[in-house]
mmCIF file of C-alpha atoms (C1' of nucleotides) and ligand atoms in Angstrom:
data_model
loop_
_atom_site.group_PDB
_atom_site.id
_atom_site.type_symbol
_atom_site.label_atom_id
_atom_site.label_comp_id
_atom_site.label_asym_id
_atom_site.label_seq_id
_atom_site.Cartn_x
_atom_site.Cartn_y
_atom_site.Cartn_z
ATOM 1 C CA MET A 152 132.158 -46.118 152.098
ATOM 2 C CA SER A 153 132.876 -42.551 153.083
ATOM 3 C CA LEU A 154 133.521 -40.478 150.066
ATOM 4 C CA ILE A 155 133.168 -36.864 151.091
ATOM 5 C CA LEU A 156 135.309 -34.152 149.591
ATOM 6 C CA CYS A 157 138.685 -34.940 147.948
ATOM 7 C CA PHE A 158 138.069 -32.252 145.400
ATOM 8 C CA ASN A 159 141.067 -30.359 146.540
ATOM 9 C CA LEU A 160 143.219 -33.337 145.785
ATOM 10 C CA ILE A 161 141.949 -33.413 142.260
ATOM 11 C CA ILE A 162 142.764 -29.883 141.445
ATOM 12 C CA LYS A 163 145.905 -29.965 143.523
ATOM 13 C CA PRO A 164 148.435 -29.081 140.855
ATOM 14 C CA MET A 165 146.319 -26.631 138.930
ATOM 15 C CA PHE A 166 149.280 -24.361 138.367
ATOM 16 C CA SER A 167 152.872 -25.517 138.465
ATOM 17 C CA LYS A 168 154.975 -24.175 141.317
ATOM 18 C CA ALA A 169 156.825 -22.015 138.832
ATOM 19 C CA CYS A 170 153.506 -20.603 137.694
ATOM 20 C CA GLU A 171 152.277 -19.972 141.221
ATOM 21 C CA TYR A 172 155.439 -18.049 142.014
ATOM 22 C CA ALA A 173 155.189 -16.159 138.754
ATOM 23 C CA ILE A 174 151.626 -15.020 139.375
ATOM 24 C CA ARG A 175 152.264 -14.099 142.987
ATOM 25 C CA ALA A 176 155.476 -12.307 142.067
ATOM 26 C CA ALA A 177 153.784 -10.399 139.268
ATOM 27 C CA ILE A 178 151.035 -9.278 141.635
ATOM 28 C CA PHE A 179 153.571 -8.059 144.160
ATOM 29 C CA ILE A 180 155.709 -6.336 141.559
ATOM 30 C CA ALA A 181 152.658 -4.613 140.117
ATOM 31 C CA SER A 182 151.594 -3.406 143.550
ATOM 32 C CA GLU A 183 155.043 -1.967 144.171
ATOM 33 C CA SER A 184 155.052 -0.347 140.748
ATOM 34 C CA GLU A 185 151.814 1.411 141.612
ATOM 35 C CA ARG A 186 153.694 3.052 144.438
ATOM 36 C CA GLY A 187 156.552 4.003 142.146
ATOM 37 C CA ARG A 188 159.005 1.456 143.538
ATOM 38 C CA ARG A 189 160.947 -1.332 141.899
ATOM 39 C CA ALA A 190 160.931 -4.703 143.613
ATOM 40 C CA SER A 191 164.223 -6.543 143.991
ATOM 41 C CA LEU A 192 164.441 -10.317 143.772
ATOM 42 C CA LYS A 193 165.191 -10.469 147.484
ATOM 43 C CA ASP A 194 162.119 -8.379 148.327
ATOM 44 C CA ILE A 195 159.922 -10.497 146.098
ATOM 45 C CA ALA A 196 161.083 -13.815 147.510
ATOM 46 C CA ARG A 197 160.520 -12.484 151.012
ATOM 47 C CA GLU A 198 157.085 -11.040 150.310
ATOM 48 C CA ILE A 199 155.681 -14.035 148.471
ATOM 49 C CA ASP A 200 157.634 -16.550 150.572
ATOM 50 C CA SER A 201 159.285 -18.390 147.690
ATOM 51 C CA PRO A 202 162.751 -19.845 147.026
ATOM 52 C CA GLU A 203 164.868 -16.983 145.739
ATOM 53 C CA ALA A 204 166.940 -18.696 143.049
ATOM 54 C CA PHE A 205 164.018 -20.613 141.661
ATOM 55 C CA THR A 206 161.851 -17.516 141.596
ATOM 56 C CA ALA A 207 164.602 -15.733 139.706
ATOM 57 C CA LYS A 208 164.187 -18.209 136.865
ATOM 58 C CA THR A 209 160.500 -17.508 136.504
ATOM 59 C CA LEU A 210 161.078 -13.763 136.659
ATOM 60 C CA GLN A 211 163.537 -14.075 133.809
ATOM 61 C CA LYS A 212 160.829 -15.703 131.743
ATOM 62 C CA LEU A 213 158.322 -13.002 132.607
ATOM 63 C CA SER A 214 160.931 -10.423 131.691
ATOM 64 C CA ARG A 215 161.702 -12.042 128.349
ATOM 65 C CA SER A 216 157.988 -12.093 127.635
ATOM 66 C CA GLY A 217 157.732 -8.382 128.275
ATOM 67 C CA ILE A 218 155.309 -8.786 131.163
ATOM 68 C CA ILE A 219 157.732 -7.250 133.621
ATOM 69 C CA VAL A 220 160.769 -5.045 133.074
ATOM 70 C CA SER A 221 164.052 -5.698 134.848
ATOM 71 C CA THR A 222 166.802 -3.239 135.681
ATOM 72 C CA LYS A 223 170.247 -4.239 136.914
ATOM 73 C CA GLY A 224 172.412 -2.449 139.393
ATOM 74 C CA ALA A 225 171.787 -0.619 142.638
ATOM 75 C CA HIS A 226 168.143 0.370 143.050
ATOM 76 C CA GLY A 227 167.335 -1.921 140.164
ATOM 77 C CA GLY A 228 164.792 -4.669 140.296
ATOM 78 C CA PHE A 229 161.547 -5.547 138.596
ATOM 79 C CA GLU A 230 158.584 -3.413 137.672
ATOM 80 C CA VAL A 231 155.335 -3.486 135.738
ATOM 81 C CA LYS A 232 154.780 -0.515 133.477
ATOM 82 C CA GLN A 233 151.672 1.336 134.513
ATOM 83 C CA ASP A 234 149.606 0.988 131.363
ATOM 84 C CA MET A 235 150.479 -2.714 131.199
ATOM 85 C CA ALA A 236 148.878 -3.818 134.464
ATOM 86 C CA THR A 237 145.382 -3.660 133.052
ATOM 87 C CA LYS A 238 146.396 -5.181 129.724
ATOM 88 C CA ILE A 239 148.207 -8.233 131.066
ATOM 89 C CA LYS A 240 145.885 -11.175 131.606
ATOM 90 C CA ILE A 241 146.665 -14.056 133.926
ATOM 91 C CA SER A 242 146.582 -16.347 130.914
ATOM 92 C CA GLU A 243 149.613 -14.518 129.536
ATOM 93 C CA ILE A 244 151.635 -15.179 132.651
ATOM 94 C CA VAL A 245 150.829 -18.856 132.499
ATOM 95 C CA LEU A 246 151.713 -18.889 128.825
ATOM 96 C CA ALA A 247 155.065 -17.253 129.552
ATOM 97 C CA ILE A 248 155.984 -19.819 132.193
ATOM 98 C CA ASP A 249 154.655 -23.059 130.788
ATOM 99 C CA GLY A 250 155.525 -22.320 127.183
ATOM 100 C CA ASP A 251 153.473 -21.899 124.063
ATOM 101 C CA LYS A 252 152.636 -25.451 123.183
ATOM 102 C CA VAL A 253 148.992 -24.982 122.514
ATOM 103 C CA TYR A 254 147.228 -28.288 122.561
ATOM 104 C CA THR A 255 144.048 -29.693 123.875
ATOM 105 C CA ARG A 256 144.453 -31.723 126.991
ATOM 106 C CA CYS A 257 141.928 -34.414 127.818
ATOM 107 C CA SER A 258 140.975 -34.740 131.467
ATOM 108 C CA LEU A 259 141.496 -38.488 131.325
ATOM 109 C CA GLY A 260 144.729 -38.360 129.358
ATOM 110 C CA LEU A 261 143.546 -39.251 125.870
ATOM 111 C CA HIS A 262 145.842 -37.995 123.149
ATOM 112 C CA ASP A 263 143.572 -35.086 122.298
ATOM 113 C CA CYS A 264 140.385 -33.688 123.689
ATOM 114 C CA SER A 265 137.831 -33.527 120.893
ATOM 115 C CA GLU A 266 134.133 -33.539 120.281
ATOM 116 C CA ASN A 267 134.529 -36.279 117.715
ATOM 117 C CA HIS A 268 136.396 -38.659 119.967
ATOM 118 C CA PRO A 269 135.436 -37.698 123.524
ATOM 119 C CA CYS A 270 136.440 -39.513 126.671
ATOM 120 C CA PRO A 271 133.658 -40.461 129.094
ATOM 121 C CA PHE A 272 134.325 -37.414 131.233
ATOM 122 C CA HIS A 273 134.420 -34.918 128.388
ATOM 123 C CA SER A 274 130.860 -33.593 128.424
ATOM 124 C CA ARG A 275 130.897 -32.971 132.158
ATOM 125 C CA PHE A 276 134.402 -31.579 132.232
ATOM 126 C CA LYS A 277 134.103 -29.144 129.368
ATOM 127 C CA PRO A 278 131.808 -26.562 130.993
ATOM 128 C CA VAL A 279 134.069 -26.349 134.023
ATOM 129 C CA ARG A 280 137.078 -25.956 131.815
ATOM 130 C CA ASN A 281 135.401 -23.229 129.814
ATOM 131 C CA GLY A 282 134.505 -21.431 133.000
ATOM 132 C CA LEU A 283 138.088 -21.451 134.109
ATOM 133 C CA LYS A 284 139.235 -20.392 130.678
ATOM 134 C CA GLU A 285 136.967 -17.371 130.812
ATOM 135 C CA ILE A 286 138.374 -16.370 134.142
ATOM 136 C CA VAL A 287 142.084 -16.611 133.418
ATOM 137 C CA GLU A 288 141.676 -14.863 130.091
ATOM 138 C CA ASN A 289 139.533 -12.059 131.447
ATOM 139 C CA THR A 290 141.288 -11.340 134.709
ATOM 140 C CA SER A 291 144.035 -8.737 134.449
ATOM 141 C CA LEU A 292 147.067 -8.406 136.652
ATOM 142 C CA ARG A 293 145.591 -5.163 137.886
ATOM 143 C CA ASP A 294 142.399 -6.959 138.912
ATOM 144 C CA LEU A 295 144.413 -9.167 141.250
ATOM 145 C CA THR A 296 146.650 -6.403 142.509
ATOM 146 C CA SER A 297 143.875 -4.158 143.757
ATOM 147 C CA GLY A 298 142.811 -6.522 146.528
ATOM 148 C CA LEU A 299 146.377 -6.786 147.714
ATOM 149 C CA VAL A 300 146.794 -3.032 147.874
ATOM 150 C CA SER A 301 143.548 -2.660 149.807
ATOM 151 C CA GLY A 302 144.629 -5.384 152.215
ATOM 152 C CA ASP A 303 141.823 -7.779 151.367
ATOM 153 C CA THR A 304 143.990 -10.495 149.853
ATOM 154 C CA PHE A 305 147.390 -12.012 150.632
ATOM 155 C CA LEU A 306 150.398 -13.453 148.876
ATOM 156 C CA LYS A 307 151.860 -15.703 151.553
ATOM 157 C CA ILE A 308 151.086 -18.029 154.439
ATOM 158 C CA MET B 91 151.245 -9.170 122.627
ATOM 159 C CA SER B 92 149.252 -12.189 121.493
ATOM 160 C CA LEU B 93 147.710 -13.883 124.445
ATOM 161 C CA ILE B 94 144.987 -16.149 123.121
ATOM 162 C CA LEU B 95 144.126 -19.433 124.765
ATOM 163 C CA CYS B 96 146.667 -21.330 126.897
ATOM 164 C CA PHE B 97 143.918 -22.540 129.137
ATOM 165 C CA ASN B 98 144.691 -26.123 128.385
ATOM 166 C CA LEU B 99 148.167 -25.621 129.687
ATOM 167 C CA ILE B 100 146.810 -24.410 132.965
ATOM 168 C CA ILE B 101 144.670 -27.368 133.689
ATOM 169 C CA LYS B 102 147.144 -29.749 132.137
ATOM 170 C CA PRO B 103 147.766 -31.993 135.097
ATOM 171 C CA MET B 104 144.261 -32.003 136.483
ATOM 172 C CA PHE B 105 144.483 -35.652 137.401
ATOM 173 C CA SER B 106 147.729 -37.479 137.971
ATOM 174 C CA LYS B 107 148.635 -40.156 135.441
ATOM 175 C CA ALA B 108 147.884 -42.781 138.058
ATOM 176 C CA CYS B 109 144.455 -41.248 138.526
ATOM 177 C CA GLU B 110 143.762 -41.069 134.820
ATOM 178 C CA TYR B 111 144.626 -44.727 134.441
ATOM 179 C CA ALA B 112 142.539 -45.620 137.467
ATOM 180 C CA ILE B 113 139.434 -43.872 136.174
ATOM 181 C CA ARG B 114 139.803 -45.223 132.675
ATOM 182 C CA ALA B 115 140.505 -48.712 133.985
ATOM 183 C CA ALA B 116 137.514 -48.588 136.318
ATOM 184 C CA ILE B 117 135.264 -47.557 133.461
ATOM 185 C CA PHE B 118 136.494 -50.406 131.316
ATOM 186 C CA ILE B 119 136.252 -52.943 134.118
ATOM 187 C CA ALA B 120 132.719 -51.816 134.905
ATOM 188 C CA SER B 121 131.713 -52.118 131.272
ATOM 189 C CA GLU B 122 133.083 -55.653 131.139
ATOM 190 C CA SER B 123 131.347 -56.516 134.383
ATOM 191 C CA GLU B 124 128.045 -55.433 132.872
ATOM 192 C CA ARG B 125 128.585 -58.140 130.294
ATOM 193 C CA GLY B 126 129.425 -60.688 132.932
ATOM 194 C CA ARG B 127 133.148 -60.822 132.185
ATOM 195 C CA ARG B 128 136.196 -60.196 134.330
ATOM 196 C CA ALA B 129 138.896 -57.989 132.863
ATOM 197 C CA SER B 130 142.504 -59.139 133.158
ATOM 198 C CA LEU B 131 145.341 -56.701 133.687
ATOM 199 C CA LYS B 132 146.568 -57.419 130.191
ATOM 200 C CA ASP B 133 143.137 -56.685 128.696
ATOM 201 C CA ILE B 134 142.833 -53.482 130.648
ATOM 202 C CA ALA B 135 146.243 -52.149 129.692
ATOM 203 C CA ARG B 136 145.496 -52.908 126.067
ATOM 204 C CA GLU B 137 142.029 -51.372 126.078
ATOM 205 C CA ILE B 138 142.953 -48.174 127.850
ATOM 206 C CA ASP B 139 146.432 -48.013 126.303
ATOM 207 C CA SER B 140 148.381 -47.728 129.543
ATOM 208 C CA PRO B 141 151.649 -49.178 130.886
ATOM 209 C CA GLU B 142 150.780 -52.580 132.309
ATOM 210 C CA ALA B 143 152.971 -52.704 135.417
ATOM 211 C CA PHE B 144 152.155 -49.163 136.415
ATOM 212 C CA THR B 145 148.459 -49.711 135.904
ATOM 213 C CA ALA B 146 148.701 -52.800 138.111
ATOM 214 C CA LYS B 147 149.745 -50.573 141.004
ATOM 215 C CA THR B 148 146.721 -48.352 140.668
ATOM 216 C CA LEU B 149 144.409 -51.350 140.358
ATOM 217 C CA GLN B 150 145.806 -52.695 143.595
ATOM 218 C CA LYS B 151 144.825 -49.469 145.283
ATOM 219 C CA LEU B 152 141.343 -49.567 143.814
ATOM 220 C CA SER B 153 141.068 -53.155 144.978
ATOM 221 C CA ARG B 154 142.205 -52.358 148.512
ATOM 222 C CA SER B 155 139.632 -49.560 148.587
ATOM 223 C CA GLY B 156 136.885 -51.975 147.658
ATOM 224 C CA ILE B 157 136.031 -50.163 144.440
ATOM 225 C CA ILE B 158 136.954 -53.166 142.326
ATOM 226 C CA VAL B 159 137.290 -56.839 143.219
ATOM 227 C CA SER B 160 140.255 -58.906 142.074
ATOM 228 C CA THR B 161 140.426 -62.666 141.548
ATOM 229 C CA LYS B 162 143.656 -64.567 141.010
ATOM 230 C CA GLY B 163 144.225 -67.556 138.805
ATOM 231 C CA ALA B 164 143.052 -68.596 135.384
ATOM 232 C CA HIS B 165 139.965 -66.667 134.275
ATOM 233 C CA GLY B 166 140.583 -64.306 137.130
ATOM 234 C CA GLY B 167 140.883 -60.569 136.779
ATOM 235 C CA PHE B 168 139.076 -57.489 137.969
ATOM 236 C CA GLU B 169 135.387 -56.738 138.231
ATOM 237 C CA VAL B 170 132.975 -54.169 139.583
ATOM 238 C CA LYS B 171 130.064 -55.635 141.494
ATOM 239 C CA GLN B 172 126.815 -54.724 139.820
ATOM 240 C CA ASP B 173 125.181 -52.746 142.594
ATOM 241 C CA MET B 174 128.410 -50.849 143.171
ATOM 242 C CA ALA B 175 128.689 -49.191 139.764
ATOM 243 C CA THR B 176 125.993 -46.650 140.555
ATOM 244 C CA LYS B 177 127.231 -46.088 144.094
ATOM 245 C CA ILE B 178 130.869 -45.408 143.293
ATOM 246 C CA LYS B 179 131.525 -41.753 142.571
ATOM 247 C CA ILE B 180 134.534 -40.511 140.626
ATOM 248 C CA SER B 181 135.616 -38.657 143.727
ATOM 249 C CA GLU B 182 136.106 -41.983 145.475
ATOM 250 C CA ILE B 183 138.451 -43.233 142.802
ATOM 251 C CA VAL B 184 140.539 -40.114 143.075
ATOM 252 C CA LEU B 185 140.539 -40.446 146.822
ATOM 253 C CA ALA B 186 141.710 -44.050 146.567
ATOM 254 C CA ILE B 187 144.622 -43.174 144.313
ATOM 255 C CA ASP B 188 145.849 -39.892 145.709
ATOM 256 C CA GLY B 189 145.306 -40.766 149.337
ATOM 257 C CA ASP B 190 143.135 -39.323 152.043
ATOM 258 C CA LYS B 191 145.036 -36.236 153.018
ATOM 259 C CA VAL B 192 142.145 -33.880 153.046
ATOM 260 C CA TYR B 193 143.360 -30.346 152.926
ATOM 261 C CA THR B 194 142.459 -27.193 151.180
ATOM 262 C CA ARG B 195 144.690 -26.323 148.321
ATOM 263 C CA CYS B 196 145.061 -22.716 147.288
ATOM 264 C CA SER B 197 145.264 -22.057 143.564
ATOM 265 C CA LEU B 198 148.305 -19.848 144.067
ATOM 266 C CA GLY B 199 150.051 -22.137 146.539
ATOM 267 C CA LEU B 200 149.298 -20.439 149.845
ATOM 268 C CA HIS B 201 149.477 -22.769 152.797
ATOM 269 C CA ASP B 202 145.721 -23.077 153.033
ATOM 270 C CA CYS B 203 142.807 -21.809 151.028
ATOM 271 C CA SER B 204 140.508 -19.897 153.341
ATOM 272 C CA GLU B 205 137.920 -17.162 153.338
ATOM 273 C CA ASN B 206 139.746 -15.381 156.141
ATOM 274 C CA HIS B 207 143.084 -15.253 154.396
ATOM 275 C CA PRO B 208 142.350 -15.467 150.680
ATOM 276 C CA CYS B 209 144.869 -15.162 147.883
ATOM 277 C CA PRO B 210 144.087 -12.670 145.109
ATOM 278 C CA PHE B 211 142.690 -15.387 142.881
ATOM 279 C CA HIS B 212 140.468 -16.985 145.521
ATOM 280 C CA SER B 213 137.132 -15.305 144.806
ATOM 281 C CA ARG B 214 137.334 -16.004 141.106
ATOM 282 C CA PHE B 215 138.690 -19.495 141.480
ATOM 283 C CA LYS B 216 136.244 -20.766 144.069
ATOM 284 C CA PRO B 217 133.116 -20.974 141.895
ATOM 285 C CA VAL B 218 134.991 -22.972 139.281
ATOM 286 C CA ARG B 219 136.337 -25.275 141.934
ATOM 287 C CA ASN B 220 132.915 -25.785 143.411
ATOM 288 C CA GLY B 221 131.551 -26.606 139.994
ATOM 289 C CA LEU B 222 134.156 -29.264 139.511
ATOM 290 C CA LYS B 223 133.592 -30.559 143.011
ATOM 291 C CA GLU B 224 129.907 -30.999 142.281
ATOM 292 C CA ILE B 225 130.675 -32.951 139.173
ATOM 293 C CA VAL B 226 133.203 -35.426 140.544
ATOM 294 C CA GLU B 227 131.118 -36.080 143.611
ATOM 295 C CA ASN B 228 127.879 -36.551 141.715
ATOM 296 C CA THR B 229 129.100 -38.557 138.754
ATOM 297 C CA SER B 230 129.012 -42.306 139.290
ATOM 298 C CA LEU B 231 131.157 -44.887 137.618
ATOM 299 C CA ARG B 232 128.038 -46.133 135.930
ATOM 300 C CA ASP B 233 127.373 -42.684 134.510
ATOM 301 C CA LEU B 234 130.700 -42.798 132.711
ATOM 302 C CA THR B 235 130.387 -46.422 131.657
ATOM 303 C CA SER B 236 127.123 -46.042 129.791
ATOM 304 C CA GLY B 237 128.600 -43.851 127.075
ATOM 305 C CA LEU B 238 131.370 -46.343 126.523
ATOM 306 C CA VAL B 239 128.954 -49.242 126.171
ATOM 307 C CA SER B 240 126.830 -47.290 123.708
ATOM 308 C CA GLY B 241 129.910 -46.387 121.699
ATOM 309 C CA ASP B 242 129.644 -42.641 122.223
ATOM 310 C CA THR B 243 132.817 -42.238 124.268
ATOM 311 C CA PHE B 244 136.315 -43.703 124.173
ATOM 312 C CA LEU B 245 139.072 -44.773 126.505
ATOM 313 C CA LYS B 246 142.116 -44.480 124.279
ATOM 314 C CA ILE B 247 143.788 -42.535 121.481
ATOM 315 C "C1'" DA C 238 150.180 -83.420 141.513
ATOM 316 C "C1'" DA C 239 151.932 -80.444 137.968
ATOM 317 C "C1'" DA C 240 151.446 -76.768 134.938
ATOM 318 C "C1'" DA C 241 149.410 -72.660 133.480
ATOM 319 C "C1'" DT C 242 147.249 -68.343 134.485
ATOM 320 C "C1'" DT C 243 146.331 -64.736 136.931
ATOM 321 C "C1'" DA C 244 147.072 -60.746 140.656
ATOM 322 C "C1'" DG C 245 150.293 -58.906 144.581
ATOM 323 C "C1'" DG C 246 154.318 -56.680 146.059
ATOM 324 C "C1'" DG C 247 158.994 -55.108 146.576
ATOM 325 C "C1'" DA C 248 163.080 -53.223 144.507
ATOM 326 C "C1'" DC C 249 164.870 -50.639 141.094
ATOM 327 C "C1'" DA C 250 165.097 -47.159 136.910
ATOM 328 C "C1'" DT C 251 163.885 -43.024 134.524
ATOM 329 C "C1'" DG C 252 162.377 -38.407 133.718
ATOM 330 C "C1'" DA C 253 160.497 -34.139 134.827
ATOM 331 C "C1'" DA C 254 159.699 -30.521 138.114
ATOM 332 C "C1'" DT C 255 161.743 -28.183 141.618
ATOM 333 C "C1'" DG C 256 165.443 -26.111 143.920
ATOM 334 C "C1'" DT C 257 170.576 -24.583 144.739
ATOM 335 C "C1'" DC C 258 175.133 -22.800 143.713
ATOM 336 C "C1'" DT C 259 178.511 -20.249 141.320
ATOM 337 C "C1'" DT C 260 179.968 -17.145 137.988
ATOM 338 C "C1'" DT C 261 179.095 -13.334 134.855
ATOM 339 C "C1'" DA C 262 177.088 -8.928 133.228
ATOM 340 C "C1'" DT C 263 175.330 -4.405 134.096
ATOM 341 C "C1'" DT C 264 174.392 -0.338 136.621
ATOM 342 C "C1'" DT C 265 174.820 2.861 140.393
ATOM 343 C "C1'" DT C 266 177.328 4.749 144.186
ATOM 344 C "C1'" DA C 267 181.369 6.220 146.595
ATOM 345 C "C1'" DT D 250 188.219 4.187 139.057
ATOM 346 C "C1'" DA D 251 186.793 0.908 142.554
ATOM 347 C "C1'" DA D 252 183.225 -1.099 145.045
ATOM 348 C "C1'" DA D 253 178.666 -2.378 145.804
ATOM 349 C "C1'" DA D 254 174.232 -3.814 144.257
ATOM 350 C "C1'" DT D 255 171.557 -5.960 141.394
ATOM 351 C "C1'" DA D 256 169.780 -9.327 137.554
ATOM 352 C "C1'" DA D 257 171.223 -13.200 134.051
ATOM 353 C "C1'" DA D 258 172.721 -17.613 133.087
ATOM 354 C "C1'" DG D 259 174.505 -22.149 133.293
ATOM 355 C "C1'" DA D 260 175.667 -26.220 135.900
ATOM 356 C "C1'" DC D 261 174.438 -29.063 139.377
ATOM 357 C "C1'" DA D 262 171.372 -31.387 143.133
ATOM 358 C "C1'" DT D 263 167.160 -33.136 144.973
ATOM 359 C "C1'" DT D 264 162.610 -34.815 144.985
ATOM 360 C "C1'" DC D 265 158.735 -36.917 143.266
ATOM 361 C "C1'" DA D 266 155.794 -38.971 139.797
ATOM 362 C "C1'" DT D 267 156.074 -42.280 136.591
ATOM 363 C "C1'" DG D 268 157.455 -46.552 134.881
ATOM 364 C "C1'" DT D 269 159.901 -51.405 134.780
ATOM 365 C "C1'" DC D 270 161.469 -55.905 136.493
ATOM 366 C "C1'" DC D 271 161.284 -59.905 138.939
ATOM 367 C "C1'" DC D 272 159.766 -62.859 142.220
ATOM 368 C "C1'" DT D 273 155.710 -64.594 145.098
ATOM 369 C "C1'" DA D 274 150.917 -66.068 146.020
ATOM 370 C "C1'" DA D 275 146.647 -67.923 144.727
ATOM 371 C "C1'" DT D 276 143.576 -70.188 141.668
ATOM 372 C "C1'" DT D 277 142.208 -73.032 137.842
ATOM 373 C "C1'" DT D 278 143.143 -76.397 134.368
ATOM 374 C "C1'" DT D 279 145.258 -80.588 132.851
HETATM 375 S S1 FES E 439 138.141 -35.938 125.426
HETATM 376 FE FE1 FES E 439 138.594 -36.116 127.545
HETATM 377 S S2 FES E 439 138.119 -34.152 128.297
HETATM 378 FE FE2 FES E 439 137.650 -33.960 126.188
HETATM 379 S S1 FES E 440 143.220 -18.793 149.135
HETATM 380 FE FE1 FES E 440 143.993 -19.121 147.135
HETATM 381 S S2 FES E 440 142.381 -20.206 146.183
HETATM 382 FE FE2 FES E 440 141.572 -19.840 148.169
#
DNA sequence: AAAATTAGGGACATGAATGTCTTTATTTTA
DNA sequence: TAAAATAAAGACATTCATGTCCCTAATTTT
């Protein structure tokens, strides 16, 4: 009757692949922007180890959302405007990729998550969810970029 | 530049559909077992509002894992043995459905989540993950069944 | 013994997420 | 002006989770 961990399986698809690439790409782009360089799609895909064409799609969404700025042509690429890095929250990146359908998702798949009609897992799940909510809404792109620049965190492997 | 919530989108697929059905089904089966009744597949699918054939698959896995016991024939169905309800943790149900590949999943999709090679989100993500881990490993099937029996929680709609 | 009722299991179908390819548009460089 | 470099966009391909169908096995009821 060995139970043991398994937690990682539960939270396995926390972000979609598209979202993972978007966040990692945004962090890399922001770090390059700090050094005054634009990042090309090819650079990005190499540095975050992601499929190039698929990553391009997510970058287009970030661009349309105004989170990053794209420039065509030689020496073009993607950048994050300096004053934006601290303003952009991780929640905004997720919103840009997964769309703006704001609804309340129940952990056990009920139609809506609500206090009036809670599933059996609701009361235990809610505090964890709120904790995560706090984090994604209060962490800026700049917050995540700084560790990368200092070499303490990584974007691939 | 409206950001606002979006958190629910992030955690959208916390459990797979199969896992959601499995947990909800197990809760219902356990509640029926407390009353001395077996639950048939048809009953279960109706009570948790899930696709019957698909739910059958997940019940087979729970059965093979020894979490529930199945009986064929008239007045057969599924049951949870009384002393088991308090022993079974939610983590075991998830393990039974999603398999036993125990690995460490990084929130940003790096190959492994580790302290030595952390992604930029690691330090913020880890406490939330640990909180959730605590909960799924320490919540028993019985814990979730009691609210259903008392009418305080729900399994559908 | 026959019929009815239940779960088990394999094959197939569908849909969504992921990923690829090709062409077009824009800008810079030569 | 021509060529090269880059992103944008649409069509297509693949994979995987989800879901359905149909037949089989086991048990109980008649
Ligand atoms: S009702 Fe299920 S998590 Fe809130
Ligand atoms: S390395 Fe990314 S969450 Fe731990």
